[in-house]
Short mmCIF file of C-alpha atoms in Angstrom, two decimals:
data_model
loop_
_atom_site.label_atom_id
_atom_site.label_comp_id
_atom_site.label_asym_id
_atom_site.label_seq_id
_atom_site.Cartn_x
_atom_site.Cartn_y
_atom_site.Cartn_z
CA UNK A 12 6.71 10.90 0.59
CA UNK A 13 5.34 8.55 3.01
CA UNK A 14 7.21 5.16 3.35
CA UNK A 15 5.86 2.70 0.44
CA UNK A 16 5.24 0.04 3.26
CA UNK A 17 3.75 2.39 5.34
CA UNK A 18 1.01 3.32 2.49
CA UNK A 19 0.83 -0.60 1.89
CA UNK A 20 -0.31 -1.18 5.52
CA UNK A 21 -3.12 1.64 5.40
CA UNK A 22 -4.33 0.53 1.90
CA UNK A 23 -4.39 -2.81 4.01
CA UNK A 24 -6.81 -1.45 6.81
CA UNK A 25 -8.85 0.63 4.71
CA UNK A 26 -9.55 -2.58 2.57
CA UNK A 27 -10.64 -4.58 5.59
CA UNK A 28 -12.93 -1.92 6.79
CA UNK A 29 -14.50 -1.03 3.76
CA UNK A 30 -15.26 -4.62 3.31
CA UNK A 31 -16.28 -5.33 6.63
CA UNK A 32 -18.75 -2.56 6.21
CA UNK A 33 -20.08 -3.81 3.58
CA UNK A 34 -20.26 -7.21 4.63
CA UNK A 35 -23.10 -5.85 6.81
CA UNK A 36 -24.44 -3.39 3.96
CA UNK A 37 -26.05 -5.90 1.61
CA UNK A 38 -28.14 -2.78 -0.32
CA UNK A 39 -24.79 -1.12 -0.57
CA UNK A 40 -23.44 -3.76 -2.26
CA UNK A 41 -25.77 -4.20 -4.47
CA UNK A 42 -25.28 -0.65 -5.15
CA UNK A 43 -21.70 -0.98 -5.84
CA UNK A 44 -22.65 -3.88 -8.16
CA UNK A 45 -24.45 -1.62 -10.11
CA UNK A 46 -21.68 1.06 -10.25
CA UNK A 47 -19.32 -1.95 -12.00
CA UNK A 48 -15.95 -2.48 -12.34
CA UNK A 49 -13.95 0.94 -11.69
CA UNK A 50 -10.53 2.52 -10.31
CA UNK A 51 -10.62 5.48 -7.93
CA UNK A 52 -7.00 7.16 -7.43
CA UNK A 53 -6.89 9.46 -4.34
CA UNK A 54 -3.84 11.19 -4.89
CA UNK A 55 -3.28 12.86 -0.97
CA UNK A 56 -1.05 14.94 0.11
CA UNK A 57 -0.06 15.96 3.79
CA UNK A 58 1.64 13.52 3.87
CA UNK A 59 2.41 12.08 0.62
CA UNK A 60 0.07 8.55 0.19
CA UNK A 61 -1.64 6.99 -2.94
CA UNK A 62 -4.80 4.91 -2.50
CA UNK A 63 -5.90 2.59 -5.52
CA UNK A 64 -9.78 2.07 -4.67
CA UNK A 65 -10.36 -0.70 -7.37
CA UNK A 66 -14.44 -2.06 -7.51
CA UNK A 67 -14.53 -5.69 -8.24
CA UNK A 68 -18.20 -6.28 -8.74
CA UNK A 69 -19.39 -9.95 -9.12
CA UNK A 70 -23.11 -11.06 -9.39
CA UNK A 71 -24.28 -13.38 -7.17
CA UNK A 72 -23.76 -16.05 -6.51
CA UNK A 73 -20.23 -16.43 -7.78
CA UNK A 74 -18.76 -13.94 -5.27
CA UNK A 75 -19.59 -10.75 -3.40
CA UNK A 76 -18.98 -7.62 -4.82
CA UNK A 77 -15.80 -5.90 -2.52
CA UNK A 78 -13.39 -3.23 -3.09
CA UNK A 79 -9.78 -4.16 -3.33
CA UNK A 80 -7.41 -1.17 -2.12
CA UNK A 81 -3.99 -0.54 -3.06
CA UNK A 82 -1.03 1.76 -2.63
CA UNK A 83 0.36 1.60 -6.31
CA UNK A 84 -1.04 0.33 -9.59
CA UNK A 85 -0.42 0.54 -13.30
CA UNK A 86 -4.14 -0.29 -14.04
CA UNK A 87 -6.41 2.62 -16.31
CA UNK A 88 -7.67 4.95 -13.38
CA UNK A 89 -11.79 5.93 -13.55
CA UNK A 90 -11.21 8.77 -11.57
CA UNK A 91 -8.36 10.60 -9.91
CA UNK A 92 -8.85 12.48 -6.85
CA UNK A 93 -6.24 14.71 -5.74
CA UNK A 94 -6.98 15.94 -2.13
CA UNK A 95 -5.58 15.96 1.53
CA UNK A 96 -5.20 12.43 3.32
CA UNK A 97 -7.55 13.92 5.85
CA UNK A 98 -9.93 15.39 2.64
CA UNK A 99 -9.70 11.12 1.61
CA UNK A 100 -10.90 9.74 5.20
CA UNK A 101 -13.29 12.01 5.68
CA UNK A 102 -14.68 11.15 2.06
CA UNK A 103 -14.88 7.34 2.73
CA UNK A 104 -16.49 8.10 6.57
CA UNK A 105 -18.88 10.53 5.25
CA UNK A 106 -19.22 10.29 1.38
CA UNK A 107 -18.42 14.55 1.45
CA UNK A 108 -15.77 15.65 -0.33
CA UNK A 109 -15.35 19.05 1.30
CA UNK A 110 -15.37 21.73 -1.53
CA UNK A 111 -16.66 19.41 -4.15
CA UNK A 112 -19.63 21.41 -4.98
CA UNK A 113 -16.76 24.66 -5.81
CA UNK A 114 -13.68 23.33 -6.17
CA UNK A 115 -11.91 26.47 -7.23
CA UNK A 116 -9.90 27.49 -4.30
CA UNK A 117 -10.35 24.16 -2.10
CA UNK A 118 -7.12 21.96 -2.92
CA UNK A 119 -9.28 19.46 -4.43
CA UNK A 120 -8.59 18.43 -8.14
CA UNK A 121 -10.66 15.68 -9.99
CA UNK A 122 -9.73 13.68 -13.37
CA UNK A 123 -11.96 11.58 -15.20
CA UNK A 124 -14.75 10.28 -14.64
CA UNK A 125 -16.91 12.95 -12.31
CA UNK A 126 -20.30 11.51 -12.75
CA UNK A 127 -19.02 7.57 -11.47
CA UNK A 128 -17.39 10.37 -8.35
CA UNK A 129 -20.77 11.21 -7.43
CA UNK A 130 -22.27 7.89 -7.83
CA UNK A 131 -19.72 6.61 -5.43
CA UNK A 132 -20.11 9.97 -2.97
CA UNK A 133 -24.27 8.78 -3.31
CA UNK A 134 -23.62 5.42 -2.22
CA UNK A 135 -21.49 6.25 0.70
CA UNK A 136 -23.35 8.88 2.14
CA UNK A 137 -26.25 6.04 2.20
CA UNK A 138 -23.93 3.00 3.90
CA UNK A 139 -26.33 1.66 6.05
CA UNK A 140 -24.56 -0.90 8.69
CA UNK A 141 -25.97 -3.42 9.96
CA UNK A 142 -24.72 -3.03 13.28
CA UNK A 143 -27.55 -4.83 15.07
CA UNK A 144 -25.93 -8.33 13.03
CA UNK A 145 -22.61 -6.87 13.58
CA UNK A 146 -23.05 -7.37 17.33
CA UNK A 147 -24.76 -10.45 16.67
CA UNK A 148 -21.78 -11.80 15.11
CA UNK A 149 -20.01 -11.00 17.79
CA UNK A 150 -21.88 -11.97 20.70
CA UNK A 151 -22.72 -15.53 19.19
CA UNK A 152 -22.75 -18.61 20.00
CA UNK A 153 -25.43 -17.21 22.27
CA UNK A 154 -28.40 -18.13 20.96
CA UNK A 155 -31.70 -15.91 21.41
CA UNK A 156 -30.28 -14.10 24.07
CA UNK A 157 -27.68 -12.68 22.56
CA UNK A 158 -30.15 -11.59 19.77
CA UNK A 159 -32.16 -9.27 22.45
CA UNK A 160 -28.84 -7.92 24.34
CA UNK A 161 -27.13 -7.10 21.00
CA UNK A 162 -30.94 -5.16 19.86
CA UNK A 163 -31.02 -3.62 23.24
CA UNK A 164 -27.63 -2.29 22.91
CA UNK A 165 -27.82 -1.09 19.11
CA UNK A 166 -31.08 0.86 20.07
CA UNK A 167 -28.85 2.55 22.80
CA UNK A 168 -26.28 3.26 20.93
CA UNK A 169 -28.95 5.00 17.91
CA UNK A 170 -30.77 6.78 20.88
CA UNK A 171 -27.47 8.27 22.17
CA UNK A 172 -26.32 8.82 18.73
CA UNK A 173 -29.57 10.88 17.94
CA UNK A 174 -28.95 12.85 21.46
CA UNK A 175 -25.60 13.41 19.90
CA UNK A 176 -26.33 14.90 17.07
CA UNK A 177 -29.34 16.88 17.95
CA UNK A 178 -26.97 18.75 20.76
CA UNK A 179 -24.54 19.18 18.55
CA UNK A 180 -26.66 21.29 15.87
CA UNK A 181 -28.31 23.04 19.52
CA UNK A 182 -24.38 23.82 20.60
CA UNK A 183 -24.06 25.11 17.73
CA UNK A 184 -27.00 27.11 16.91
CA UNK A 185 -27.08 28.53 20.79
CA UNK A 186 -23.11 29.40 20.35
CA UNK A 187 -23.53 31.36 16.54
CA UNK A 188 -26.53 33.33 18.17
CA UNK A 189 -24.36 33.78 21.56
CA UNK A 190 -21.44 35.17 19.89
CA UNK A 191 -23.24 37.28 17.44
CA UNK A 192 -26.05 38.58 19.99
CA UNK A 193 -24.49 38.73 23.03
CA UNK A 194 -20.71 39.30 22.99
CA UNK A 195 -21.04 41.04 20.22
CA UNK A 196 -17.95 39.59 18.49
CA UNK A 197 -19.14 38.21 15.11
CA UNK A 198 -21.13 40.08 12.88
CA UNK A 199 -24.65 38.89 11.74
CA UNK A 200 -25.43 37.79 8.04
CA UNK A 201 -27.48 40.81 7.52
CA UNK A 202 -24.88 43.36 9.20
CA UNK A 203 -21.76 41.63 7.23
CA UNK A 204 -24.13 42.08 3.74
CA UNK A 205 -24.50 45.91 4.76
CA UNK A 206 -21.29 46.43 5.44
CA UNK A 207 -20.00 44.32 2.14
CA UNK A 208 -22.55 46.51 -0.14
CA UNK A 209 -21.22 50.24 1.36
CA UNK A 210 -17.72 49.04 0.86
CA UNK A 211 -18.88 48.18 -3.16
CA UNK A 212 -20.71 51.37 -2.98
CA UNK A 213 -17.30 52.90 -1.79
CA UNK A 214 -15.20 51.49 -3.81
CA UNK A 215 -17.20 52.52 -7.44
CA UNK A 216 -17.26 56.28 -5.66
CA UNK A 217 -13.60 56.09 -5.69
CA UNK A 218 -13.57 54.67 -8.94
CA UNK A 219 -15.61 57.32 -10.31
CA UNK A 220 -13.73 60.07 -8.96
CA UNK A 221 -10.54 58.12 -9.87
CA UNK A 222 -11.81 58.64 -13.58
CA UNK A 223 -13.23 62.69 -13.49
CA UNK A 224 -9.77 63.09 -11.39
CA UNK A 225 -7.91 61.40 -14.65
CA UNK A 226 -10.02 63.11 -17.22
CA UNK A 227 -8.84 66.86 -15.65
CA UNK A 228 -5.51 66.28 -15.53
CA UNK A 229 -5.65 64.99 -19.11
CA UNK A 230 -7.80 68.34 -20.06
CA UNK A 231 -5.14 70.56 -18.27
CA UNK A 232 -2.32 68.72 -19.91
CA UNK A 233 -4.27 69.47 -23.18
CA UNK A 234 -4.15 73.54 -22.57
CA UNK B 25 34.34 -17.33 -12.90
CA UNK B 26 37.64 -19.25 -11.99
CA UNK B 27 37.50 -22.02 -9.57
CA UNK B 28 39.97 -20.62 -7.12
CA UNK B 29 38.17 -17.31 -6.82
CA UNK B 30 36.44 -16.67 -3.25
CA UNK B 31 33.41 -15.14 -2.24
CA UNK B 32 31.64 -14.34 0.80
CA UNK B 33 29.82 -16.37 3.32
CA UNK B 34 28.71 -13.76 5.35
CA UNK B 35 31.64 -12.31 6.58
CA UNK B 36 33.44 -15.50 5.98
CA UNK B 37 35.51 -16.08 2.80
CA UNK B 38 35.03 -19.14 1.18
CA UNK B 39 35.56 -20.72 -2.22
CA UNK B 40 33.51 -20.30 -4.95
CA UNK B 41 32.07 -23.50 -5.35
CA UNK B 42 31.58 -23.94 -1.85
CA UNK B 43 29.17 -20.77 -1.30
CA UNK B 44 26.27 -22.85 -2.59
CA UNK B 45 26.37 -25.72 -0.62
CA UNK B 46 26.86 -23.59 2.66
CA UNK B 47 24.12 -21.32 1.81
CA UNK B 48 22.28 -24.69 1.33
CA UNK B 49 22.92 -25.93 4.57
CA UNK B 50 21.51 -22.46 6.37
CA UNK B 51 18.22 -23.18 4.56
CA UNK B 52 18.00 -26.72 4.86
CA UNK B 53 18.42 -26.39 8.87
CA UNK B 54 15.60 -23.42 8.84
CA UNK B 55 13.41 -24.43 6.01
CA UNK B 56 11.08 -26.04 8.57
CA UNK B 57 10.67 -22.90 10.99
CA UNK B 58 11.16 -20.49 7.90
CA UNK B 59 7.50 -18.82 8.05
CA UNK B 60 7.28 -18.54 11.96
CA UNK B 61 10.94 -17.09 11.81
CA UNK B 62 10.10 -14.62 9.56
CA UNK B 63 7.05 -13.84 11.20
CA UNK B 64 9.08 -13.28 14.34
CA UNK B 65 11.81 -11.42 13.14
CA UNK B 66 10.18 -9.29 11.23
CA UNK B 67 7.29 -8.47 13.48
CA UNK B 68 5.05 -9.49 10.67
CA UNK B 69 6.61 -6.65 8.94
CA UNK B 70 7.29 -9.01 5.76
CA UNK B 71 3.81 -9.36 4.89
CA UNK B 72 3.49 -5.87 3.76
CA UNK B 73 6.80 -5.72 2.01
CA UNK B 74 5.23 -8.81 0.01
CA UNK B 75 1.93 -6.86 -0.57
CA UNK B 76 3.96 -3.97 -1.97
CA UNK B 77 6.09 -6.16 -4.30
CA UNK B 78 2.73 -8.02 -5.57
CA UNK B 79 1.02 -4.21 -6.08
CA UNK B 80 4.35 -2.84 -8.11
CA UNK B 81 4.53 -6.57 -9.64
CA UNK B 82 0.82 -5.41 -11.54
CA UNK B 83 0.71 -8.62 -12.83
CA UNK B 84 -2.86 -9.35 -14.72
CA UNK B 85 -4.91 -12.47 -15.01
CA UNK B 86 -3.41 -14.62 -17.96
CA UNK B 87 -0.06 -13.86 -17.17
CA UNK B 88 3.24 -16.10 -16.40
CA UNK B 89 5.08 -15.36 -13.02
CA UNK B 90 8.32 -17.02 -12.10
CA UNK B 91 9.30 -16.49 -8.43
CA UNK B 92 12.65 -17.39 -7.42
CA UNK B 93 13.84 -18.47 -4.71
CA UNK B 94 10.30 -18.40 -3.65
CA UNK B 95 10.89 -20.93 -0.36
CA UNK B 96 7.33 -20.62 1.34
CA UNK B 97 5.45 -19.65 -1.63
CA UNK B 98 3.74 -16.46 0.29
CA UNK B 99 4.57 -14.65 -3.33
CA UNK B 100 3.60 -17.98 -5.34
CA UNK B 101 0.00 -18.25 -3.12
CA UNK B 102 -1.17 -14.43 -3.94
CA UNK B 103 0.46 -14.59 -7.65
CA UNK B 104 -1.74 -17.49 -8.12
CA UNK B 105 -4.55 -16.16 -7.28
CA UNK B 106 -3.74 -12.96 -9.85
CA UNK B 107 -3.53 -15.00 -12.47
CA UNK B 108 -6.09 -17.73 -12.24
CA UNK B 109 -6.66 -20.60 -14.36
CA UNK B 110 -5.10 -18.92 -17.62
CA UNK B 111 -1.96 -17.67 -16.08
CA UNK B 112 0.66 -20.00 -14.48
CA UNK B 113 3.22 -19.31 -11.39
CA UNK B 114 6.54 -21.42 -11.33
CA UNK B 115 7.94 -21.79 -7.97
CA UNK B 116 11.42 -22.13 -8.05
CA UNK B 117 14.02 -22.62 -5.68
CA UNK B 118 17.67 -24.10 -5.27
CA UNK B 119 17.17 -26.02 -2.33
CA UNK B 120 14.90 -28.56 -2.04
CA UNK B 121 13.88 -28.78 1.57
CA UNK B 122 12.57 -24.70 1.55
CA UNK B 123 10.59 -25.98 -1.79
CA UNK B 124 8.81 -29.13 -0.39
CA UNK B 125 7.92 -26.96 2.69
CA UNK B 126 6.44 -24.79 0.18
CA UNK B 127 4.60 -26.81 -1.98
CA UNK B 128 2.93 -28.59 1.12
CA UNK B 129 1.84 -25.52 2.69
CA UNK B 130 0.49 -24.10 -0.72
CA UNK B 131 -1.32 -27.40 -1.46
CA UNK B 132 -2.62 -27.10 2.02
CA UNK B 133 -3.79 -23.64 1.19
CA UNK B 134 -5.65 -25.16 -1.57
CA UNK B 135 -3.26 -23.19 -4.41
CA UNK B 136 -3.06 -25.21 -7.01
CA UNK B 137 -3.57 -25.69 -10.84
CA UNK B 138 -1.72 -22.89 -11.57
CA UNK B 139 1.19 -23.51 -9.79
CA UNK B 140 4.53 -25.13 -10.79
CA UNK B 141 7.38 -26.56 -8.96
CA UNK B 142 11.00 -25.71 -10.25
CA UNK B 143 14.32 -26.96 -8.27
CA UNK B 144 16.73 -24.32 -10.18
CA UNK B 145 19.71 -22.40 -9.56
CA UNK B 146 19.17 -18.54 -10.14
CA UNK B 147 22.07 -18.57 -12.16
CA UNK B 148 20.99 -20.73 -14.49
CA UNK B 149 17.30 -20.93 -15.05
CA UNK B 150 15.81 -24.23 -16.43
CA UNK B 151 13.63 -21.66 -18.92
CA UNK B 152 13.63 -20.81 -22.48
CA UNK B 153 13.92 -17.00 -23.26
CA UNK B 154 11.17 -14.78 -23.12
CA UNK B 155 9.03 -16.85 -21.27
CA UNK B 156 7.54 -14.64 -18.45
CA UNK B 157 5.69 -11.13 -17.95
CA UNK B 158 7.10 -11.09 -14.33
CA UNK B 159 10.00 -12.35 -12.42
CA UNK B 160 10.01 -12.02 -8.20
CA UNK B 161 12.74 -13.06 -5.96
CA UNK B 162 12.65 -11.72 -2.80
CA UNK B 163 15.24 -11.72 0.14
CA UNK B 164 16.90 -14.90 -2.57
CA UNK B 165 19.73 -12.67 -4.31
CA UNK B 166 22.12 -11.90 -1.23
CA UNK B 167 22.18 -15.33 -0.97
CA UNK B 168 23.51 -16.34 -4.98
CA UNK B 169 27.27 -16.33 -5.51
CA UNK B 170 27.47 -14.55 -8.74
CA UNK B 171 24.30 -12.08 -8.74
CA UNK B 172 25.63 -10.72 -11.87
CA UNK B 173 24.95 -13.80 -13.65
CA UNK B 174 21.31 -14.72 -12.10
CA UNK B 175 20.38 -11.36 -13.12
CA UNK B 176 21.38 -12.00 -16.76
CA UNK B 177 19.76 -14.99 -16.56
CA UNK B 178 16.29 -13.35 -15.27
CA UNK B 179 16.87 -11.14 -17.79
CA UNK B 180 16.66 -13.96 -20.68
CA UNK B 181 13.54 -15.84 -19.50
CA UNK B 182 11.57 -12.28 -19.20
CA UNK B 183 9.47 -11.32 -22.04
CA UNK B 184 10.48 -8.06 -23.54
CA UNK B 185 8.18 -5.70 -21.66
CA UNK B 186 8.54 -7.93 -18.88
CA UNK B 187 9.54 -6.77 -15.49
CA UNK B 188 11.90 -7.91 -12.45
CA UNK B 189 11.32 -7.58 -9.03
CA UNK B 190 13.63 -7.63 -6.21
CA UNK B 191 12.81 -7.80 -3.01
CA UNK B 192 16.36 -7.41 -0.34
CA UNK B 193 17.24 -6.19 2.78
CA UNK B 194 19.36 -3.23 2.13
CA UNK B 195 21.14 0.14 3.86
CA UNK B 196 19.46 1.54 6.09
CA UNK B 197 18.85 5.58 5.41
CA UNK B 198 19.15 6.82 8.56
CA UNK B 199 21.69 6.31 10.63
CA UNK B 200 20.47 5.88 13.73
CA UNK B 201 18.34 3.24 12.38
CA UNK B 202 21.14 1.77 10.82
CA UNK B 203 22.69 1.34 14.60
CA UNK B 204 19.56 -0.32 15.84
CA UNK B 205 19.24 -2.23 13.17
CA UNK B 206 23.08 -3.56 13.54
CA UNK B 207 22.01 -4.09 17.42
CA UNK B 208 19.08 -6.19 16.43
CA UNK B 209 20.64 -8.23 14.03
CA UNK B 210 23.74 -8.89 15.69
CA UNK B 211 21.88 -9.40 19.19
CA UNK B 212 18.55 -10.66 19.42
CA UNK B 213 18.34 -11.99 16.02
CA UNK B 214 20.65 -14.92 16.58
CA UNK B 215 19.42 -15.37 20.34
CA UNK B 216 15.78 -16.03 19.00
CA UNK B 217 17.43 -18.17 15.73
CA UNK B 218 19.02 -20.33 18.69
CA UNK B 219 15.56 -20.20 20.91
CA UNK B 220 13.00 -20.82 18.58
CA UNK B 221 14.69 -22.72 15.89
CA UNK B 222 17.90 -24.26 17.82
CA UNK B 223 19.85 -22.92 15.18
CA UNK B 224 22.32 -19.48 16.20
CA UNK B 225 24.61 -19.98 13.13
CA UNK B 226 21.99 -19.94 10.51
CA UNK B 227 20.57 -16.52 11.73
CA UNK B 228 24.15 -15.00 12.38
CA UNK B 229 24.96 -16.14 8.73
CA UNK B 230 21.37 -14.11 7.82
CA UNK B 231 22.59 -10.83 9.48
CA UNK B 232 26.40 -11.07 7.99
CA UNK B 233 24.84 -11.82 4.52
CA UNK B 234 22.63 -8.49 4.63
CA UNK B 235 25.36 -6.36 5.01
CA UNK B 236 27.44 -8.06 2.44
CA UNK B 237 24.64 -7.09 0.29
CA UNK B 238 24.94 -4.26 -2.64
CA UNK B 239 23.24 -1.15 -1.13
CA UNK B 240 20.39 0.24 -3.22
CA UNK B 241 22.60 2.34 -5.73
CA UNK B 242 25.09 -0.22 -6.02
CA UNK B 243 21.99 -3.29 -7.26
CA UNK B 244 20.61 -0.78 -9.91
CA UNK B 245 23.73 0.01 -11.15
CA UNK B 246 23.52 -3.69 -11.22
CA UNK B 247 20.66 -4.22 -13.36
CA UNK B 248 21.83 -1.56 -15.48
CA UNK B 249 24.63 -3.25 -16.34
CA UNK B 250 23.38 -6.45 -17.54
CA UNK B 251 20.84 -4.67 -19.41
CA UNK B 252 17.22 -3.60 -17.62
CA UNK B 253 16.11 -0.99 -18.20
CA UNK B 254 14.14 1.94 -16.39
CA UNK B 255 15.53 0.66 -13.00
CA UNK B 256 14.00 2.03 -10.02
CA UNK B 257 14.21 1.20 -6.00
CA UNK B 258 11.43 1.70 -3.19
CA UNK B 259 12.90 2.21 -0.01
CA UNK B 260 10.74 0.49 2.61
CA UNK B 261 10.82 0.92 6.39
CA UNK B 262 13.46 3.42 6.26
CA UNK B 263 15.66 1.60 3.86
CA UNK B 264 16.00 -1.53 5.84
CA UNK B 265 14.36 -3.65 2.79
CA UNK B 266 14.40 -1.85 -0.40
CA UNK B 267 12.45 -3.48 -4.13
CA UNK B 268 14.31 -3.12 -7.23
CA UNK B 269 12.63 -3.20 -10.51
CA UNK B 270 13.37 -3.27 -14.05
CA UNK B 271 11.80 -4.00 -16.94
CA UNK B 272 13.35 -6.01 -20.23
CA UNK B 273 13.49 -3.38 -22.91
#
């Protein structure tokens, strides 16, 4: 088990970047405010941690709705997820919980409350930052030009991010059909099927004569 | 206890009835530079072992907190804010210089209305019985002469249900650690007492009084004996600090 202090201290950061994120996510929040007032456990293991995602939702204009996290608590849990720590980042970075759509098989166990799960997975995948008054934030006092620099640098960053992620699906479109066409090392879809449905064809042949094989000896036995 | 028995002062053996008024004297010399000292020989460290004591504490709004030998008030400021208008925190400590520096900062902090002011002696708690959901003290018990007795006396004021916390440097669990540890505290931890605070002694008498401390076994067995029940420890940064808890069957 990790050390308690240890888990304390990410709890801490995870807090302070959800809720900086969603300082700059007002639709999120509103979002969140809509989910209400709930408790997600991630129970993780490799290594050993325990996060305590608690909602606190407030309508405005008392206070903004956050999300309080915690390494322990006694409180009635919504819904406990029990996954890898790396299963639980990638979850709060990307809203997937890898193998949540078959969980046989995956590691992944879920408690409770499934339908607020997939609420929360909705909202996340949609976090929309800000980051244009992120940078703003930062850049300020600065006035108006700070305003263009910070837009001029958050349309970079989208442009190169778009790049990114468009070469990324070509890199890995050009590598599938590279390895599977040209080196001849992975099978394609169609040749693995083939192959799968004459090795079920096989195997009911041998089952068949398995059978007639049993059914002679059992007849020879007999005289 | 008799009044010729002795007791430690670090690794110093004095009377009974003098323990107090030395231990007094360390915090009434450091009370002023408490927070940054802490914050410096800790590495900031203590702020988490706080958090984790106020997460196992799972105090609810509503609810009455006493925190002993609560000096600062870092516990008393994030209790308060637990609780909120229907719950009340009592800050309590023995010496009087460690609670005004508290009570200014938290009324600085803008904690108040919730938030009581106690000079008490662990040992003997100015409360009637069953009275809180949650007692704290943290890094206050190596510090009482008889710790048998303050924990009998937490023991009465908590509500039955109600839990303990105890927050203390402890043994180490490796030892390697453990030898660092005994560098640091013996070495630097006195030479930045005397440079930041002006004050070697009180920080030597810190170090001696951690390893004169029960070990983590030792304080359960502890609690067990003067009656909590379902007594549990968290080692924290390798054992270094370690919270107790026990609840008031």
């Amino acid at each position: 088990m990790i050390d308690p202090g240890f888990n304390s201290v990410l709890a801490l950061a995870l807090e302070q970047a959800i809720n900086t994120a969603l300082k700059l996510d007002p639709g999120t929040r509103a979002r969140l405010r809509k989910l209400g007032k709930s408790l997600f456990h991630f129970s993780c293991s490799a290594p050993e941690t325990n996060f305590y995602f608690e909602i606190h939702a407030f309508d405005p204009p008392d206070r903004a709705t956050h999300v309080s996290v915690a390494s322990y608590s006694e409180k009635t849990v919504t819904t406990k997820i029990s996954a890898s720590l790396l299963d639980t980042l990638l979850f709060l970075a990307t809203g997937k919980l890898e193998g949540s759509t078959n969980l046989v098989g995956s590691g992944i166990s879920i408690l409770g409350d499934s339908a607020k799960l997939m609420e929360l997975q909705g909202i996340l995948q949609d976090l929309d930052i800000d980051w244009e008054q992120a940078l703003q934030e930062v850049s300020t006092p600065g006035g108006e030009i700070a305003g263009v620099l910070s837009h001029q640098a958050v349309n970079a960053i989208k442009m190169f991010l778009a790049w990114f992620n468009k070469s990324r699906t070509k890199f890995h479109d050009n590598l599938a059909t590279y390895l599977q066409e040209e080196l001849r090392l992975l099978p394609t879809q169609m040749e693995f099927n083939n192959f799968y449905e004459n090795l079920a064809e096989l195997r009911s042949d041998v089952e068949r004569a398995d059978a007639r094989l049993s059914a002679l000896l059992q007849k020879l036995k007999a005289h | 206890m008799k009044k010729d028995q002795t007791t430690h002062f670090g690794y110093e053996e004095v009377k009974v009835e003098e323990k107090a008024d030395r231990v007094a004297g360390v915090f009434h010399s450091v009370a002023a530079k408490y927070d940054l000292m802490n914050d410096l020989m800790s590495g900031g460290v203590h702020r988490v072992w706080k958090r984790f004591t106020i997460e196992v504490s799972a105090v609810r709004a509503g609810q009455s907190v006493l925190d002993i030998a609560g000096g600062t008030g870092d516990l008393t400021a994030k209790f308060s804010r637990i609780v909120g208008s229907e719950g009340r925190v009592v800050l309590a400590d023995i010496n009087d210089s460690m609670l005004k520096v508290g009570r200014d900062k938290l009324i600085d902090l803008g904690v108040a209305g919730n938030v009581h002011y106690s000079l008490a002696d662990a040992q003997h708690l100015p409360f009637a019985d069953n009275s809180f959901d949650c007692v704290t003290i943290a890094f206050g018990l190596r510090n009482v002469t008889d710790k048998d007795l303050a924990l009998a006396s937490m023991l009465r004021v908590l509500k039955p249900g109600g839990r303990l916390l105890v927050l203390e440097f402890s043994k180490p669990q490796s030892s390697l650690l453990e030898k660092i540890y005994d560098q640091y505290s013996f070495k630097v931890l006195p030479l930045m007492g005397k440079l930041v605070a002006n004050d070697a002694d009180s920080y030597k008498y810190l170090a001696e009084s951690i390893r004169m401390h029960p070990d983590q076994e030792t304080l359960k067995t502890m609690m067990q004996n003067v009656g909590f029940v379902e007594c549990a420890y968290y080692n924290m940064t390798g054992g270094i600090v370690a919270l107790h808890k026990g609840i008031k069957a």
